[in-house]
Structure formats: structure tokens, C-alpha cells
């Protein structure tokens, strides 16, 4: 997994409203992402962290709004600007799709 510290730092500084459970969920998601940054469902994250599913769902929404995660269809992905699990060619392709559809996705760093 490639980590992009500067982009993450930029987002964290731009969103001081992120606190508590949202930051805890983000830290977990960075370790739980699968190939192409696919994230576990909110219910799985809630079970893993022993949190209420409604709180984790709210954290996913907040993290998406801030650009840390991206919802594509009915699944969330960790933003490829934060970290990437895949090949460089796949990263280019994934970012291109997000950029071309940026009005549809919460991709704050791609605009």
C-alpha cells in the first residue's frame, strides 16, 4: 500500500471538525482497505470497532464529504489520494474515472 501523507495532512488540516469516532473509523479504514481501496461495509466496521452502526454510517458520510473516502455505487473506497492498494496503472485509471465523474463523487483532492 502506498501512503500519501501530504494529501492526508492537507485534508486533516482543512477539516478540524473531524473528531472522535470519525477519526477512529478513518484510522481503521486505512488498515482495512482491500484491493483498489475497497472498504468494508459500515456494519462490518462497526462490529470490528465495537461501535454503533449508525455512528459508523455517520462517520462514513462525514469522511466522504471531507474527501477521505469515495462512494462508488453502493460501496465505499478509501480515496486514492490518501493511499492506494493496487498497481500504478490501476491508480491512474481509478483517478481518471473519479476525475471524469468528479461531480458525482466526493473527491475534494481531484478538483
Tab-separated table of N, CA, C and O in Angstrom:
chain	number	residue	atom	x	y	z
A	1	UNK	N	0.839	-1.175	0.000
A	1	UNK	CA	0.000	0.000	0.000
A	1	UNK	C	0.884	1.238	0.000
A	1	UNK	O	1.807	1.350	0.781
A	2	UNK	N	0.579	2.148	-0.889
A	2	UNK	CA	1.271	3.433	-0.930
A	2	UNK	C	0.471	4.425	-0.091
A	2	UNK	O	-0.745	4.499	-0.205
A	3	UNK	N	1.159	5.177	0.743
A	3	UNK	CA	0.513	6.211	1.542
A	3	UNK	C	0.933	7.578	1.032
A	3	UNK	O	2.090	7.791	0.693
A	4	UNK	N	0.002	8.462	0.983
A	4	UNK	CA	0.248	9.810	0.503
A	4	UNK	C	0.041	10.778	1.669
A	4	UNK	O	-1.031	11.339	1.839
A	5	UNK	N	1.095	10.913	2.484
A	5	UNK	CA	0.995	11.664	3.729
A	5	UNK	C	0.606	13.119	3.513
A	5	UNK	O	-0.178	13.667	4.274
A	6	UNK	N	1.147	13.743	2.501
A	6	UNK	CA	0.888	15.162	2.288
A	6	UNK	C	-0.593	15.422	2.001
A	6	UNK	O	-1.168	16.372	2.523
A	7	UNK	N	-1.209	14.579	1.191
A	7	UNK	CA	-2.632	14.751	0.880
A	7	UNK	C	-3.479	14.528	2.121
A	7	UNK	O	-4.426	15.278	2.381
A	8	UNK	N	-3.135	13.513	2.899
A	8	UNK	CA	-3.895	13.246	4.127
A	8	UNK	C	-3.748	14.415	5.094
A	8	UNK	O	-4.726	14.866	5.681
A	9	UNK	N	-2.535	14.911	5.242
A	9	UNK	CA	-2.301	16.039	6.140
A	9	UNK	C	-3.106	17.257	5.686
A	9	UNK	O	-3.715	17.950	6.498
A	10	UNK	N	-3.145	17.500	4.382
A	10	UNK	CA	-3.916	18.616	3.831
A	10	UNK	C	-5.394	18.493	4.216
A	10	UNK	O	-6.010	19.467	4.664
A	11	UNK	N	-5.952	17.302	4.048
A	11	UNK	CA	-7.360	17.100	4.378
A	11	UNK	C	-7.616	17.238	5.874
A	11	UNK	O	-8.620	17.822	6.293
A	12	UNK	N	-6.733	16.692	6.687
A	12	UNK	CA	-6.910	16.797	8.140
A	12	UNK	C	-6.882	18.257	8.588
A	12	UNK	O	-7.698	18.673	9.420
A	13	UNK	N	-5.968	19.032	8.036
A	13	UNK	CA	-5.882	20.451	8.401
A	13	UNK	C	-7.084	21.237	7.882
A	13	UNK	O	-7.522	22.200	8.510
A	14	UNK	N	-7.623	20.826	6.758
A	14	UNK	CA	-8.775	21.518	6.171
A	14	UNK	C	-10.087	21.177	6.867
A	14	UNK	O	-11.086	21.874	6.673
A	15	UNK	N	-10.082	20.120	7.676
A	15	UNK	CA	-11.326	19.676	8.322
A	15	UNK	C	-11.125	19.448	9.817
A	15	UNK	O	-11.191	18.326	10.311
A	16	UNK	N	-10.915	20.538	10.566
A	16	UNK	CA	-10.726	20.392	12.016
A	16	UNK	C	-11.974	19.905	12.734
A	16	UNK	O	-11.908	19.496	13.892
A	17	UNK	N	-13.121	19.909	12.045
A	17	UNK	CA	-14.360	19.428	12.662
A	17	UNK	C	-14.364	17.908	12.847
A	17	UNK	O	-15.171	17.379	13.605
A	18	UNK	N	-13.475	17.210	12.152
A	18	UNK	CA	-13.400	15.753	12.329
A	18	UNK	C	-12.853	15.444	13.713
A	18	UNK	O	-11.787	15.918	14.086
A	19	UNK	N	-13.584	14.649	14.446
A	19	UNK	CA	-13.181	14.317	15.809
A	19	UNK	C	-13.587	12.879	16.135
A	19	UNK	O	-14.295	12.238	15.390
A	20	UNK	N	-13.131	12.429	17.267
A	20	UNK	CA	-13.567	11.200	17.901
A	20	UNK	C	-13.769	10.005	16.995
A	20	UNK	O	-12.820	9.498	16.391
A	21	UNK	N	-15.019	9.579	16.896
A	21	UNK	CA	-15.327	8.350	16.168
A	21	UNK	C	-14.975	8.433	14.695
A	21	UNK	O	-14.545	7.440	14.114
A	22	UNK	N	-15.137	9.588	14.081
A	22	UNK	CA	-14.796	9.708	12.660
A	22	UNK	C	-13.307	9.462	12.435
A	22	UNK	O	-12.925	8.761	11.491
A	23	UNK	N	-12.470	10.010	13.297
A	23	UNK	CA	-11.029	9.783	13.165
A	23	UNK	C	-10.666	8.339	13.485
A	23	UNK	O	-9.780	7.761	12.846
A	24	UNK	N	-11.360	7.758	14.453
A	24	UNK	CA	-11.129	6.344	14.789
A	24	UNK	C	-11.518	5.455	13.610
A	24	UNK	O	-10.790	4.533	13.243
A	25	UNK	N	-12.645	5.748	12.988
A	25	UNK	CA	-13.087	4.983	11.816
A	25	UNK	C	-12.076	5.154	10.679
A	25	UNK	O	-11.700	4.178	10.028
A	26	UNK	N	-11.611	6.375	10.436
A	26	UNK	CA	-10.632	6.612	9.384
A	26	UNK	C	-9.361	5.798	9.632
A	26	UNK	O	-8.843	5.154	8.712
A	27	UNK	N	-8.866	5.815	10.842
A	27	UNK	CA	-7.653	5.047	11.166
A	27	UNK	C	-7.864	3.564	10.895
A	27	UNK	O	-6.992	2.885	10.335
A	28	UNK	N	-9.028	3.062	11.240
A	28	UNK	CA	-9.325	1.648	10.986
A	28	UNK	C	-9.415	1.368	9.489
A	28	UNK	O	-8.872	0.381	8.994
A	29	UNK	N	-10.097	2.244	8.760
A	29	UNK	CA	-10.285	2.025	7.323
A	29	UNK	C	-8.968	2.002	6.565
A	29	UNK	O	-8.825	1.276	5.582
A	30	UNK	N	-8.000	2.775	7.027
A	30	UNK	CA	-6.692	2.773	6.370
A	30	UNK	C	-6.014	1.408	6.486
A	30	UNK	O	-5.222	1.045	5.628
A	31	UNK	N	-6.341	0.666	7.515
A	31	UNK	CA	-5.746	-0.666	7.680
A	31	UNK	C	-6.630	-1.769	7.116
A	31	UNK	O	-6.162	-2.877	6.897
A	32	UNK	N	-7.901	-1.460	6.886
A	32	UNK	CA	-8.859	-2.482	6.445
A	32	UNK	C	-9.156	-2.446	4.955
A	32	UNK	O	-9.880	-3.305	4.452
A	33	UNK	N	-8.613	-1.463	4.238
A	33	UNK	CA	-8.928	-1.372	2.818
A	33	UNK	C	-8.332	-2.546	2.054
A	33	UNK	O	-7.264	-3.046	2.383
A	34	UNK	N	-9.064	-2.972	1.041
A	34	UNK	CA	-8.653	-4.098	0.216
A	34	UNK	C	-8.164	-3.573	-1.135
A	34	UNK	O	-7.942	-2.385	-1.297
A	35	UNK	N	-8.016	-4.468	-2.100
A	35	UNK	CA	-7.548	-4.102	-3.434
A	35	UNK	C	-8.417	-3.003	-4.011
A	35	UNK	O	-9.643	-3.041	-3.879
A	36	UNK	N	-7.810	-2.014	-4.627
A	36	UNK	CA	-8.470	-0.826	-5.167
A	36	UNK	C	-9.143	-0.012	-4.075
A	36	UNK	O	-10.136	0.674	-4.313
A	37	UNK	N	-8.603	-0.134	-2.855
A	37	UNK	CA	-9.063	0.647	-1.712
A	37	UNK	C	-10.500	0.363	-1.303
A	37	UNK	O	-11.136	1.197	-0.654
A	38	UNK	N	-11.018	-0.780	-1.686
A	38	UNK	CA	-12.375	-1.149	-1.313
A	38	UNK	C	-12.461	-1.261	0.203
A	38	UNK	O	-11.619	-1.885	0.841
A	39	UNK	N	-13.485	-0.637	0.772
A	39	UNK	CA	-13.646	-0.611	2.223
A	39	UNK	C	-14.745	-1.573	2.676
A	39	UNK	O	-15.678	-1.846	1.924
A	40	UNK	N	-14.636	-2.042	3.913
A	40	UNK	CA	-15.700	-2.894	4.441
A	40	UNK	C	-16.989	-2.084	4.605
A	40	UNK	O	-16.951	-0.847	4.726
A	41	UNK	N	-18.100	-2.774	4.625
A	41	UNK	CA	-19.383	-2.119	4.863
A	41	UNK	C	-19.371	-1.483	6.248
A	41	UNK	O	-18.639	-1.917	7.144
A	42	UNK	N	-20.185	-0.466	6.427
A	42	UNK	CA	-20.244	0.228	7.712
A	42	UNK	C	-20.579	-0.738	8.849
A	42	UNK	O	-20.030	-0.615	9.948
A	43	UNK	N	-21.438	-1.697	8.584
A	43	UNK	CA	-21.806	-2.653	9.635
A	43	UNK	C	-20.610	-3.507	10.055
A	43	UNK	O	-20.443	-3.813	11.241
A	44	UNK	N	-19.752	-3.872	9.100
A	44	UNK	CA	-18.547	-4.637	9.426
A	44	UNK	C	-17.570	-3.795	10.242
A	44	UNK	O	-16.960	-4.286	11.196
A	45	UNK	N	-17.430	-2.533	9.855
A	45	UNK	CA	-16.546	-1.627	10.590
A	45	UNK	C	-17.074	-1.414	12.002
A	45	UNK	O	-16.309	-1.417	12.971
A	46	UNK	N	-18.386	-1.248	12.131
A	46	UNK	CA	-18.997	-1.068	13.450
A	46	UNK	C	-18.717	-2.276	14.347
A	46	UNK	O	-18.347	-2.116	15.514
A	47	UNK	N	-18.867	-3.471	13.792
A	47	UNK	CA	-18.607	-4.682	14.576
A	47	UNK	C	-17.138	-4.775	14.978
A	47	UNK	O	-16.821	-5.110	16.127
A	48	UNK	N	-16.239	-4.450	14.052
A	48	UNK	CA	-14.807	-4.540	14.339
A	48	UNK	C	-14.387	-3.550	15.421
A	48	UNK	O	-13.528	-3.862	16.252
A	49	UNK	N	-14.990	-2.361	15.415
A	49	UNK	CA	-14.608	-1.316	16.366
A	49	UNK	C	-15.501	-1.270	17.598
A	49	UNK	O	-15.296	-0.430	18.483
A	50	UNK	N	-16.504	-2.134	17.628
A	50	UNK	CA	-17.464	-2.171	18.739
A	50	UNK	C	-18.159	-0.814	18.905
A	50	UNK	O	-18.259	-0.268	19.998
A	51	UNK	N	-18.626	-0.276	17.766
A	51	UNK	CA	-19.349	0.990	17.742
A	51	UNK	C	-20.753	0.749	17.202
A	51	UNK	O	-21.014	-0.264	16.550
A	52	UNK	N	-21.643	1.687	17.451
A	52	UNK	CA	-22.988	1.602	16.887
A	52	UNK	C	-22.921	1.770	15.375
A	52	UNK	O	-22.191	2.639	14.870
A	53	UNK	N	-23.688	0.961	14.651
A	53	UNK	CA	-23.699	1.037	13.190
A	53	UNK	C	-24.116	2.427	12.713
A	53	UNK	O	-23.573	2.935	11.730
A	54	UNK	N	-25.046	3.068	13.406
A	54	UNK	CA	-25.493	4.410	13.000
A	54	UNK	C	-24.357	5.427	13.131
A	54	UNK	O	-24.223	6.328	12.297
A	55	UNK	N	-23.518	5.285	14.143
A	55	UNK	CA	-22.386	6.202	14.303
A	55	UNK	C	-21.342	5.985	13.216
A	55	UNK	O	-20.758	6.945	12.711
A	56	UNK	N	-21.112	4.738	12.850
A	56	UNK	CA	-20.143	4.445	11.794
A	56	UNK	C	-20.681	4.917	10.448
A	56	UNK	O	-19.941	5.481	9.643
A	57	UNK	N	-21.958	4.726	10.213
A	57	UNK	CA	-22.571	5.211	8.975
A	57	UNK	C	-22.432	6.732	8.875
A	57	UNK	O	-22.105	7.272	7.819
A	58	UNK	N	-22.647	7.416	9.975
A	58	UNK	CA	-22.478	8.867	10.017
A	58	UNK	C	-21.020	9.242	9.751
A	58	UNK	O	-20.731	10.198	9.022
A	59	UNK	N	-20.083	8.477	10.312
A	59	UNK	CA	-18.656	8.730	10.079
A	59	UNK	C	-18.311	8.536	8.606
A	59	UNK	O	-17.562	9.332	8.029
A	60	UNK	N	-18.857	7.489	7.963
A	60	UNK	CA	-18.613	7.269	6.534
A	60	UNK	C	-19.099	8.480	5.730
A	60	UNK	O	-18.406	8.950	4.834
A	61	UNK	N	-20.281	8.976	6.058
A	61	UNK	CA	-20.830	10.132	5.354
A	61	UNK	C	-19.941	11.356	5.544
A	61	UNK	O	-19.637	12.083	4.589
A	62	UNK	N	-19.501	11.574	6.779
A	62	UNK	CA	-18.637	12.719	7.066
A	62	UNK	C	-17.281	12.585	6.367
A	62	UNK	O	-16.780	13.543	5.777
A	63	UNK	N	-16.705	11.396	6.405
A	63	UNK	CA	-15.411	11.171	5.748
A	63	UNK	C	-15.524	11.320	4.233
A	63	UNK	O	-14.604	11.804	3.581
A	64	UNK	N	-16.657	10.932	3.686
A	64	UNK	CA	-16.895	11.097	2.255
A	64	UNK	C	-17.023	12.581	1.910
A	64	UNK	O	-16.432	13.059	0.943
A	65	UNK	N	-17.758	13.313	2.720
A	65	UNK	CA	-17.937	14.748	2.498
A	65	UNK	C	-16.594	15.479	2.537
A	65	UNK	O	-16.359	16.423	1.782
A	66	UNK	N	-15.698	15.022	3.390
A	66	UNK	CA	-14.383	15.666	3.547
A	66	UNK	C	-13.357	15.179	2.526
A	66	UNK	O	-12.268	15.740	2.433
A	67	UNK	N	-13.669	14.129	1.759
A	67	UNK	CA	-12.768	13.659	0.716
A	67	UNK	C	-11.840	12.521	1.103
A	67	UNK	O	-10.981	12.140	0.321
A	68	UNK	N	-12.013	11.959	2.304
A	68	UNK	CA	-11.166	10.848	2.728
A	68	UNK	C	-11.583	9.521	2.092
A	68	UNK	O	-10.755	8.646	1.865
A	69	UNK	N	-12.883	9.378	1.857
A	69	UNK	CA	-13.390	8.162	1.210
A	69	UNK	C	-14.333	8.577	0.094
A	69	UNK	O	-14.828	9.704	0.063
A	70	UNK	N	-14.556	7.661	-0.840
A	70	UNK	CA	-15.380	7.930	-2.022
A	70	UNK	C	-16.413	6.831	-2.150
A	70	UNK	O	-16.072	5.646	-2.076
A	71	UNK	N	-17.672	7.204	-2.350
A	71	UNK	CA	-18.722	6.216	-2.560
A	71	UNK	C	-18.934	6.038	-4.055
A	71	UNK	O	-19.215	6.989	-4.783
A	72	UNK	N	-18.766	4.808	-4.511
A	72	UNK	CA	-18.980	4.460	-5.911
A	72	UNK	C	-20.028	3.361	-5.922
A	72	UNK	O	-19.793	2.270	-5.408
A	73	UNK	N	-21.169	3.679	-6.501
A	73	UNK	CA	-22.285	2.732	-6.426
A	73	UNK	C	-22.738	2.633	-4.978
A	73	UNK	O	-23.011	3.635	-4.342
A	74	UNK	N	-22.769	1.423	-4.458
A	74	UNK	CA	-23.172	1.255	-3.059
A	74	UNK	C	-21.994	0.861	-2.167
A	74	UNK	O	-22.192	0.399	-1.056
A	75	UNK	N	-20.756	1.037	-2.661
A	75	UNK	CA	-19.555	0.675	-1.890
A	75	UNK	C	-18.649	1.885	-1.713
A	75	UNK	O	-18.585	2.759	-2.575
A	76	UNK	N	-17.975	1.906	-0.605
A	76	UNK	CA	-17.006	2.966	-0.330
A	76	UNK	C	-15.593	2.486	-0.624
A	76	UNK	O	-15.269	1.320	-0.445
A	77	UNK	N	-14.765	3.438	-1.053
A	77	UNK	CA	-13.341	3.207	-1.296
A	77	UNK	C	-12.572	4.299	-0.558
A	77	UNK	O	-13.015	5.449	-0.530
A	78	UNK	N	-11.417	3.947	-0.021
A	78	UNK	CA	-10.517	4.951	0.516
A	78	UNK	C	-10.050	5.799	-0.657
A	78	UNK	O	-9.767	5.278	-1.736
A	79	UNK	N	-10.004	7.108	-0.473
A	79	UNK	CA	-9.568	7.987	-1.561
A	79	UNK	C	-8.187	7.571	-2.053
A	79	UNK	O	-7.277	7.359	-1.258
A	80	UNK	N	-8.002	7.492	-3.369
A	80	UNK	CA	-6.676	7.149	-3.897
A	80	UNK	C	-5.656	8.259	-3.661
A	80	UNK	O	-4.475	8.074	-3.899
A	81	UNK	N	-6.096	9.407	-3.179
A	81	UNK	CA	-5.179	10.488	-2.847
A	81	UNK	C	-4.591	10.298	-1.445
A	81	UNK	O	-3.615	10.951	-1.094
A	82	UNK	N	-5.186	9.400	-0.663
A	82	UNK	CA	-4.743	9.130	0.708
A	82	UNK	C	-3.819	7.923	0.737
A	82	UNK	O	-2.790	7.918	1.393
A	83	UNK	N	-4.223	6.878	0.041
A	83	UNK	CA	-3.452	5.627	-0.005
A	83	UNK	C	-3.914	4.855	-1.229
A	83	UNK	O	-4.982	5.107	-1.776
A	84	UNK	N	-3.120	3.879	-1.644
A	84	UNK	CA	-3.520	3.066	-2.794
A	84	UNK	C	-3.023	1.646	-2.633
A	84	UNK	O	-1.858	1.415	-2.331
A	85	UNK	N	-3.936	0.716	-2.846
A	85	UNK	CA	-3.606	-0.701	-2.888
A	85	UNK	C	-3.957	-1.188	-4.288
A	85	UNK	O	-5.124	-1.373	-4.609
A	86	UNK	N	-2.959	-1.305	-5.104
A	86	UNK	CA	-3.123	-1.698	-6.493
A	86	UNK	C	-1.876	-1.287	-7.259
A	86	UNK	O	-0.924	-0.757	-6.683
A	87	UNK	N	-1.905	-1.495	-8.550
A	87	UNK	CA	-0.750	-1.135	-9.369
A	87	UNK	C	-0.802	0.351	-9.723
A	87	UNK	O	-1.848	0.999	-9.593
A	88	UNK	N	0.311	0.878	-10.188
A	88	UNK	CA	0.351	2.277	-10.610
A	88	UNK	C	-0.602	2.531	-11.775
A	88	UNK	O	-1.274	3.555	-11.832
A	89	UNK	N	-0.679	1.590	-12.698
A	89	UNK	CA	-1.582	1.720	-13.853
A	89	UNK	C	-3.041	1.749	-13.377
A	89	UNK	O	-3.842	2.541	-13.872
A	90	UNK	N	-3.370	0.902	-12.409
A	90	UNK	CA	-4.735	0.886	-11.868
A	90	UNK	C	-5.043	2.180	-11.121
A	90	UNK	O	-6.169	2.681	-11.174
A	91	UNK	N	-4.034	2.739	-10.430
A	91	UNK	CA	-4.225	4.013	-9.740
A	91	UNK	C	-4.557	5.102	-10.746
A	91	UNK	O	-5.494	5.879	-10.548
A	92	UNK	N	-3.788	5.145	-11.846
A	92	UNK	CA	-4.048	6.137	-12.893
A	92	UNK	C	-5.467	6.004	-13.431
A	92	UNK	O	-6.184	6.998	-13.591
A	93	UNK	N	-5.873	4.774	-13.706
A	93	UNK	CA	-7.204	4.519	-14.252
A	93	UNK	C	-8.293	4.907	-13.256
A	93	UNK	O	-9.282	5.549	-13.617
A	94	UNK	N	-8.124	4.528	-11.998
A	94	UNK	CA	-9.104	4.836	-10.951
A	94	UNK	C	-9.248	6.349	-10.792
A	94	UNK	O	-10.363	6.876	-10.750
A	95	UNK	N	-8.120	7.053	-10.730
A	95	UNK	CA	-8.159	8.509	-10.584
A	95	UNK	C	-8.797	9.181	-11.799
A	95	UNK	O	-9.529	10.154	-11.662
A	96	UNK	N	-8.524	8.650	-12.984
A	96	UNK	CA	-9.113	9.213	-14.196
A	96	UNK	C	-10.641	9.084	-14.152
A	96	UNK	O	-11.364	10.034	-14.456
A	97	UNK	N	-11.150	7.930	-13.750
A	97	UNK	CA	-12.604	7.730	-13.643
A	97	UNK	C	-13.193	8.699	-12.620
A	97	UNK	O	-14.228	9.321	-12.865
A	98	UNK	N	-12.530	8.833	-11.469
A	98	UNK	CA	-13.028	9.762	-10.457
A	98	UNK	C	-13.025	11.195	-10.977
A	98	UNK	O	-13.978	11.943	-10.765
A	99	UNK	N	-11.956	11.578	-11.664
A	99	UNK	CA	-11.866	12.943	-12.173
A	99	UNK	C	-12.936	13.207	-13.227
A	99	UNK	O	-13.596	14.250	-13.204
A	100	UNK	N	-13.117	12.260	-14.129
A	100	UNK	CA	-14.109	12.434	-15.191
A	100	UNK	C	-15.529	12.495	-14.634
A	100	UNK	O	-16.418	13.060	-15.258
A	101	UNK	N	-15.744	11.917	-13.453
A	101	UNK	CA	-17.067	11.899	-12.826
A	101	UNK	C	-17.060	12.674	-11.514
A	101	UNK	O	-17.827	12.376	-10.608
A	102	UNK	N	-16.211	13.682	-11.406
A	102	UNK	CA	-15.998	14.388	-10.149
A	102	UNK	C	-17.253	15.053	-9.595
A	102	UNK	O	-17.357	15.251	-8.402
A	103	UNK	N	-18.191	15.393	-10.440
A	103	UNK	CA	-19.443	15.985	-9.955
A	103	UNK	C	-20.259	14.968	-9.167
A	103	UNK	O	-21.036	15.316	-8.295
A	104	UNK	N	-20.054	13.703	-9.463
A	104	UNK	CA	-20.816	12.623	-8.839
A	104	UNK	C	-20.183	12.143	-7.537
A	104	UNK	O	-20.874	11.658	-6.654
A	105	UNK	N	-18.866	12.277	-7.408
A	105	UNK	CA	-18.156	11.735	-6.258
A	105	UNK	C	-17.592	12.840	-5.379
A	105	UNK	O	-17.318	13.935	-5.835
A	106	UNK	N	-17.398	12.502	-4.106
A	106	UNK	CA	-16.763	13.436	-3.167
A	106	UNK	C	-15.261	13.274	-3.265
A	106	UNK	O	-14.643	12.570	-2.493
A	107	UNK	N	-14.664	13.904	-4.246
A	107	UNK	CA	-13.220	13.760	-4.455
A	107	UNK	C	-12.589	15.144	-4.370
A	107	UNK	O	-12.223	15.731	-5.367
A	108	UNK	N	-12.497	15.649	-3.169
A	108	UNK	CA	-12.028	17.014	-2.940
A	108	UNK	C	-10.633	17.273	-3.506
A	108	UNK	O	-10.331	18.360	-3.947
A	109	UNK	N	-9.762	16.271	-3.504
A	109	UNK	CA	-8.394	16.485	-3.954
A	109	UNK	C	-8.225	16.334	-5.451
A	109	UNK	O	-7.159	16.617	-5.991
A	110	UNK	N	-9.262	15.879	-6.136
A	110	UNK	CA	-9.134	15.675	-7.584
A	110	UNK	C	-9.636	16.880	-8.374
A	110	UNK	O	-9.534	16.907	-9.575
A	111	UNK	N	-10.194	17.862	-7.698
A	111	UNK	CA	-10.744	19.023	-8.415
A	111	UNK	C	-9.796	20.187	-8.390
A	111	UNK	O	-8.844	20.234	-7.680
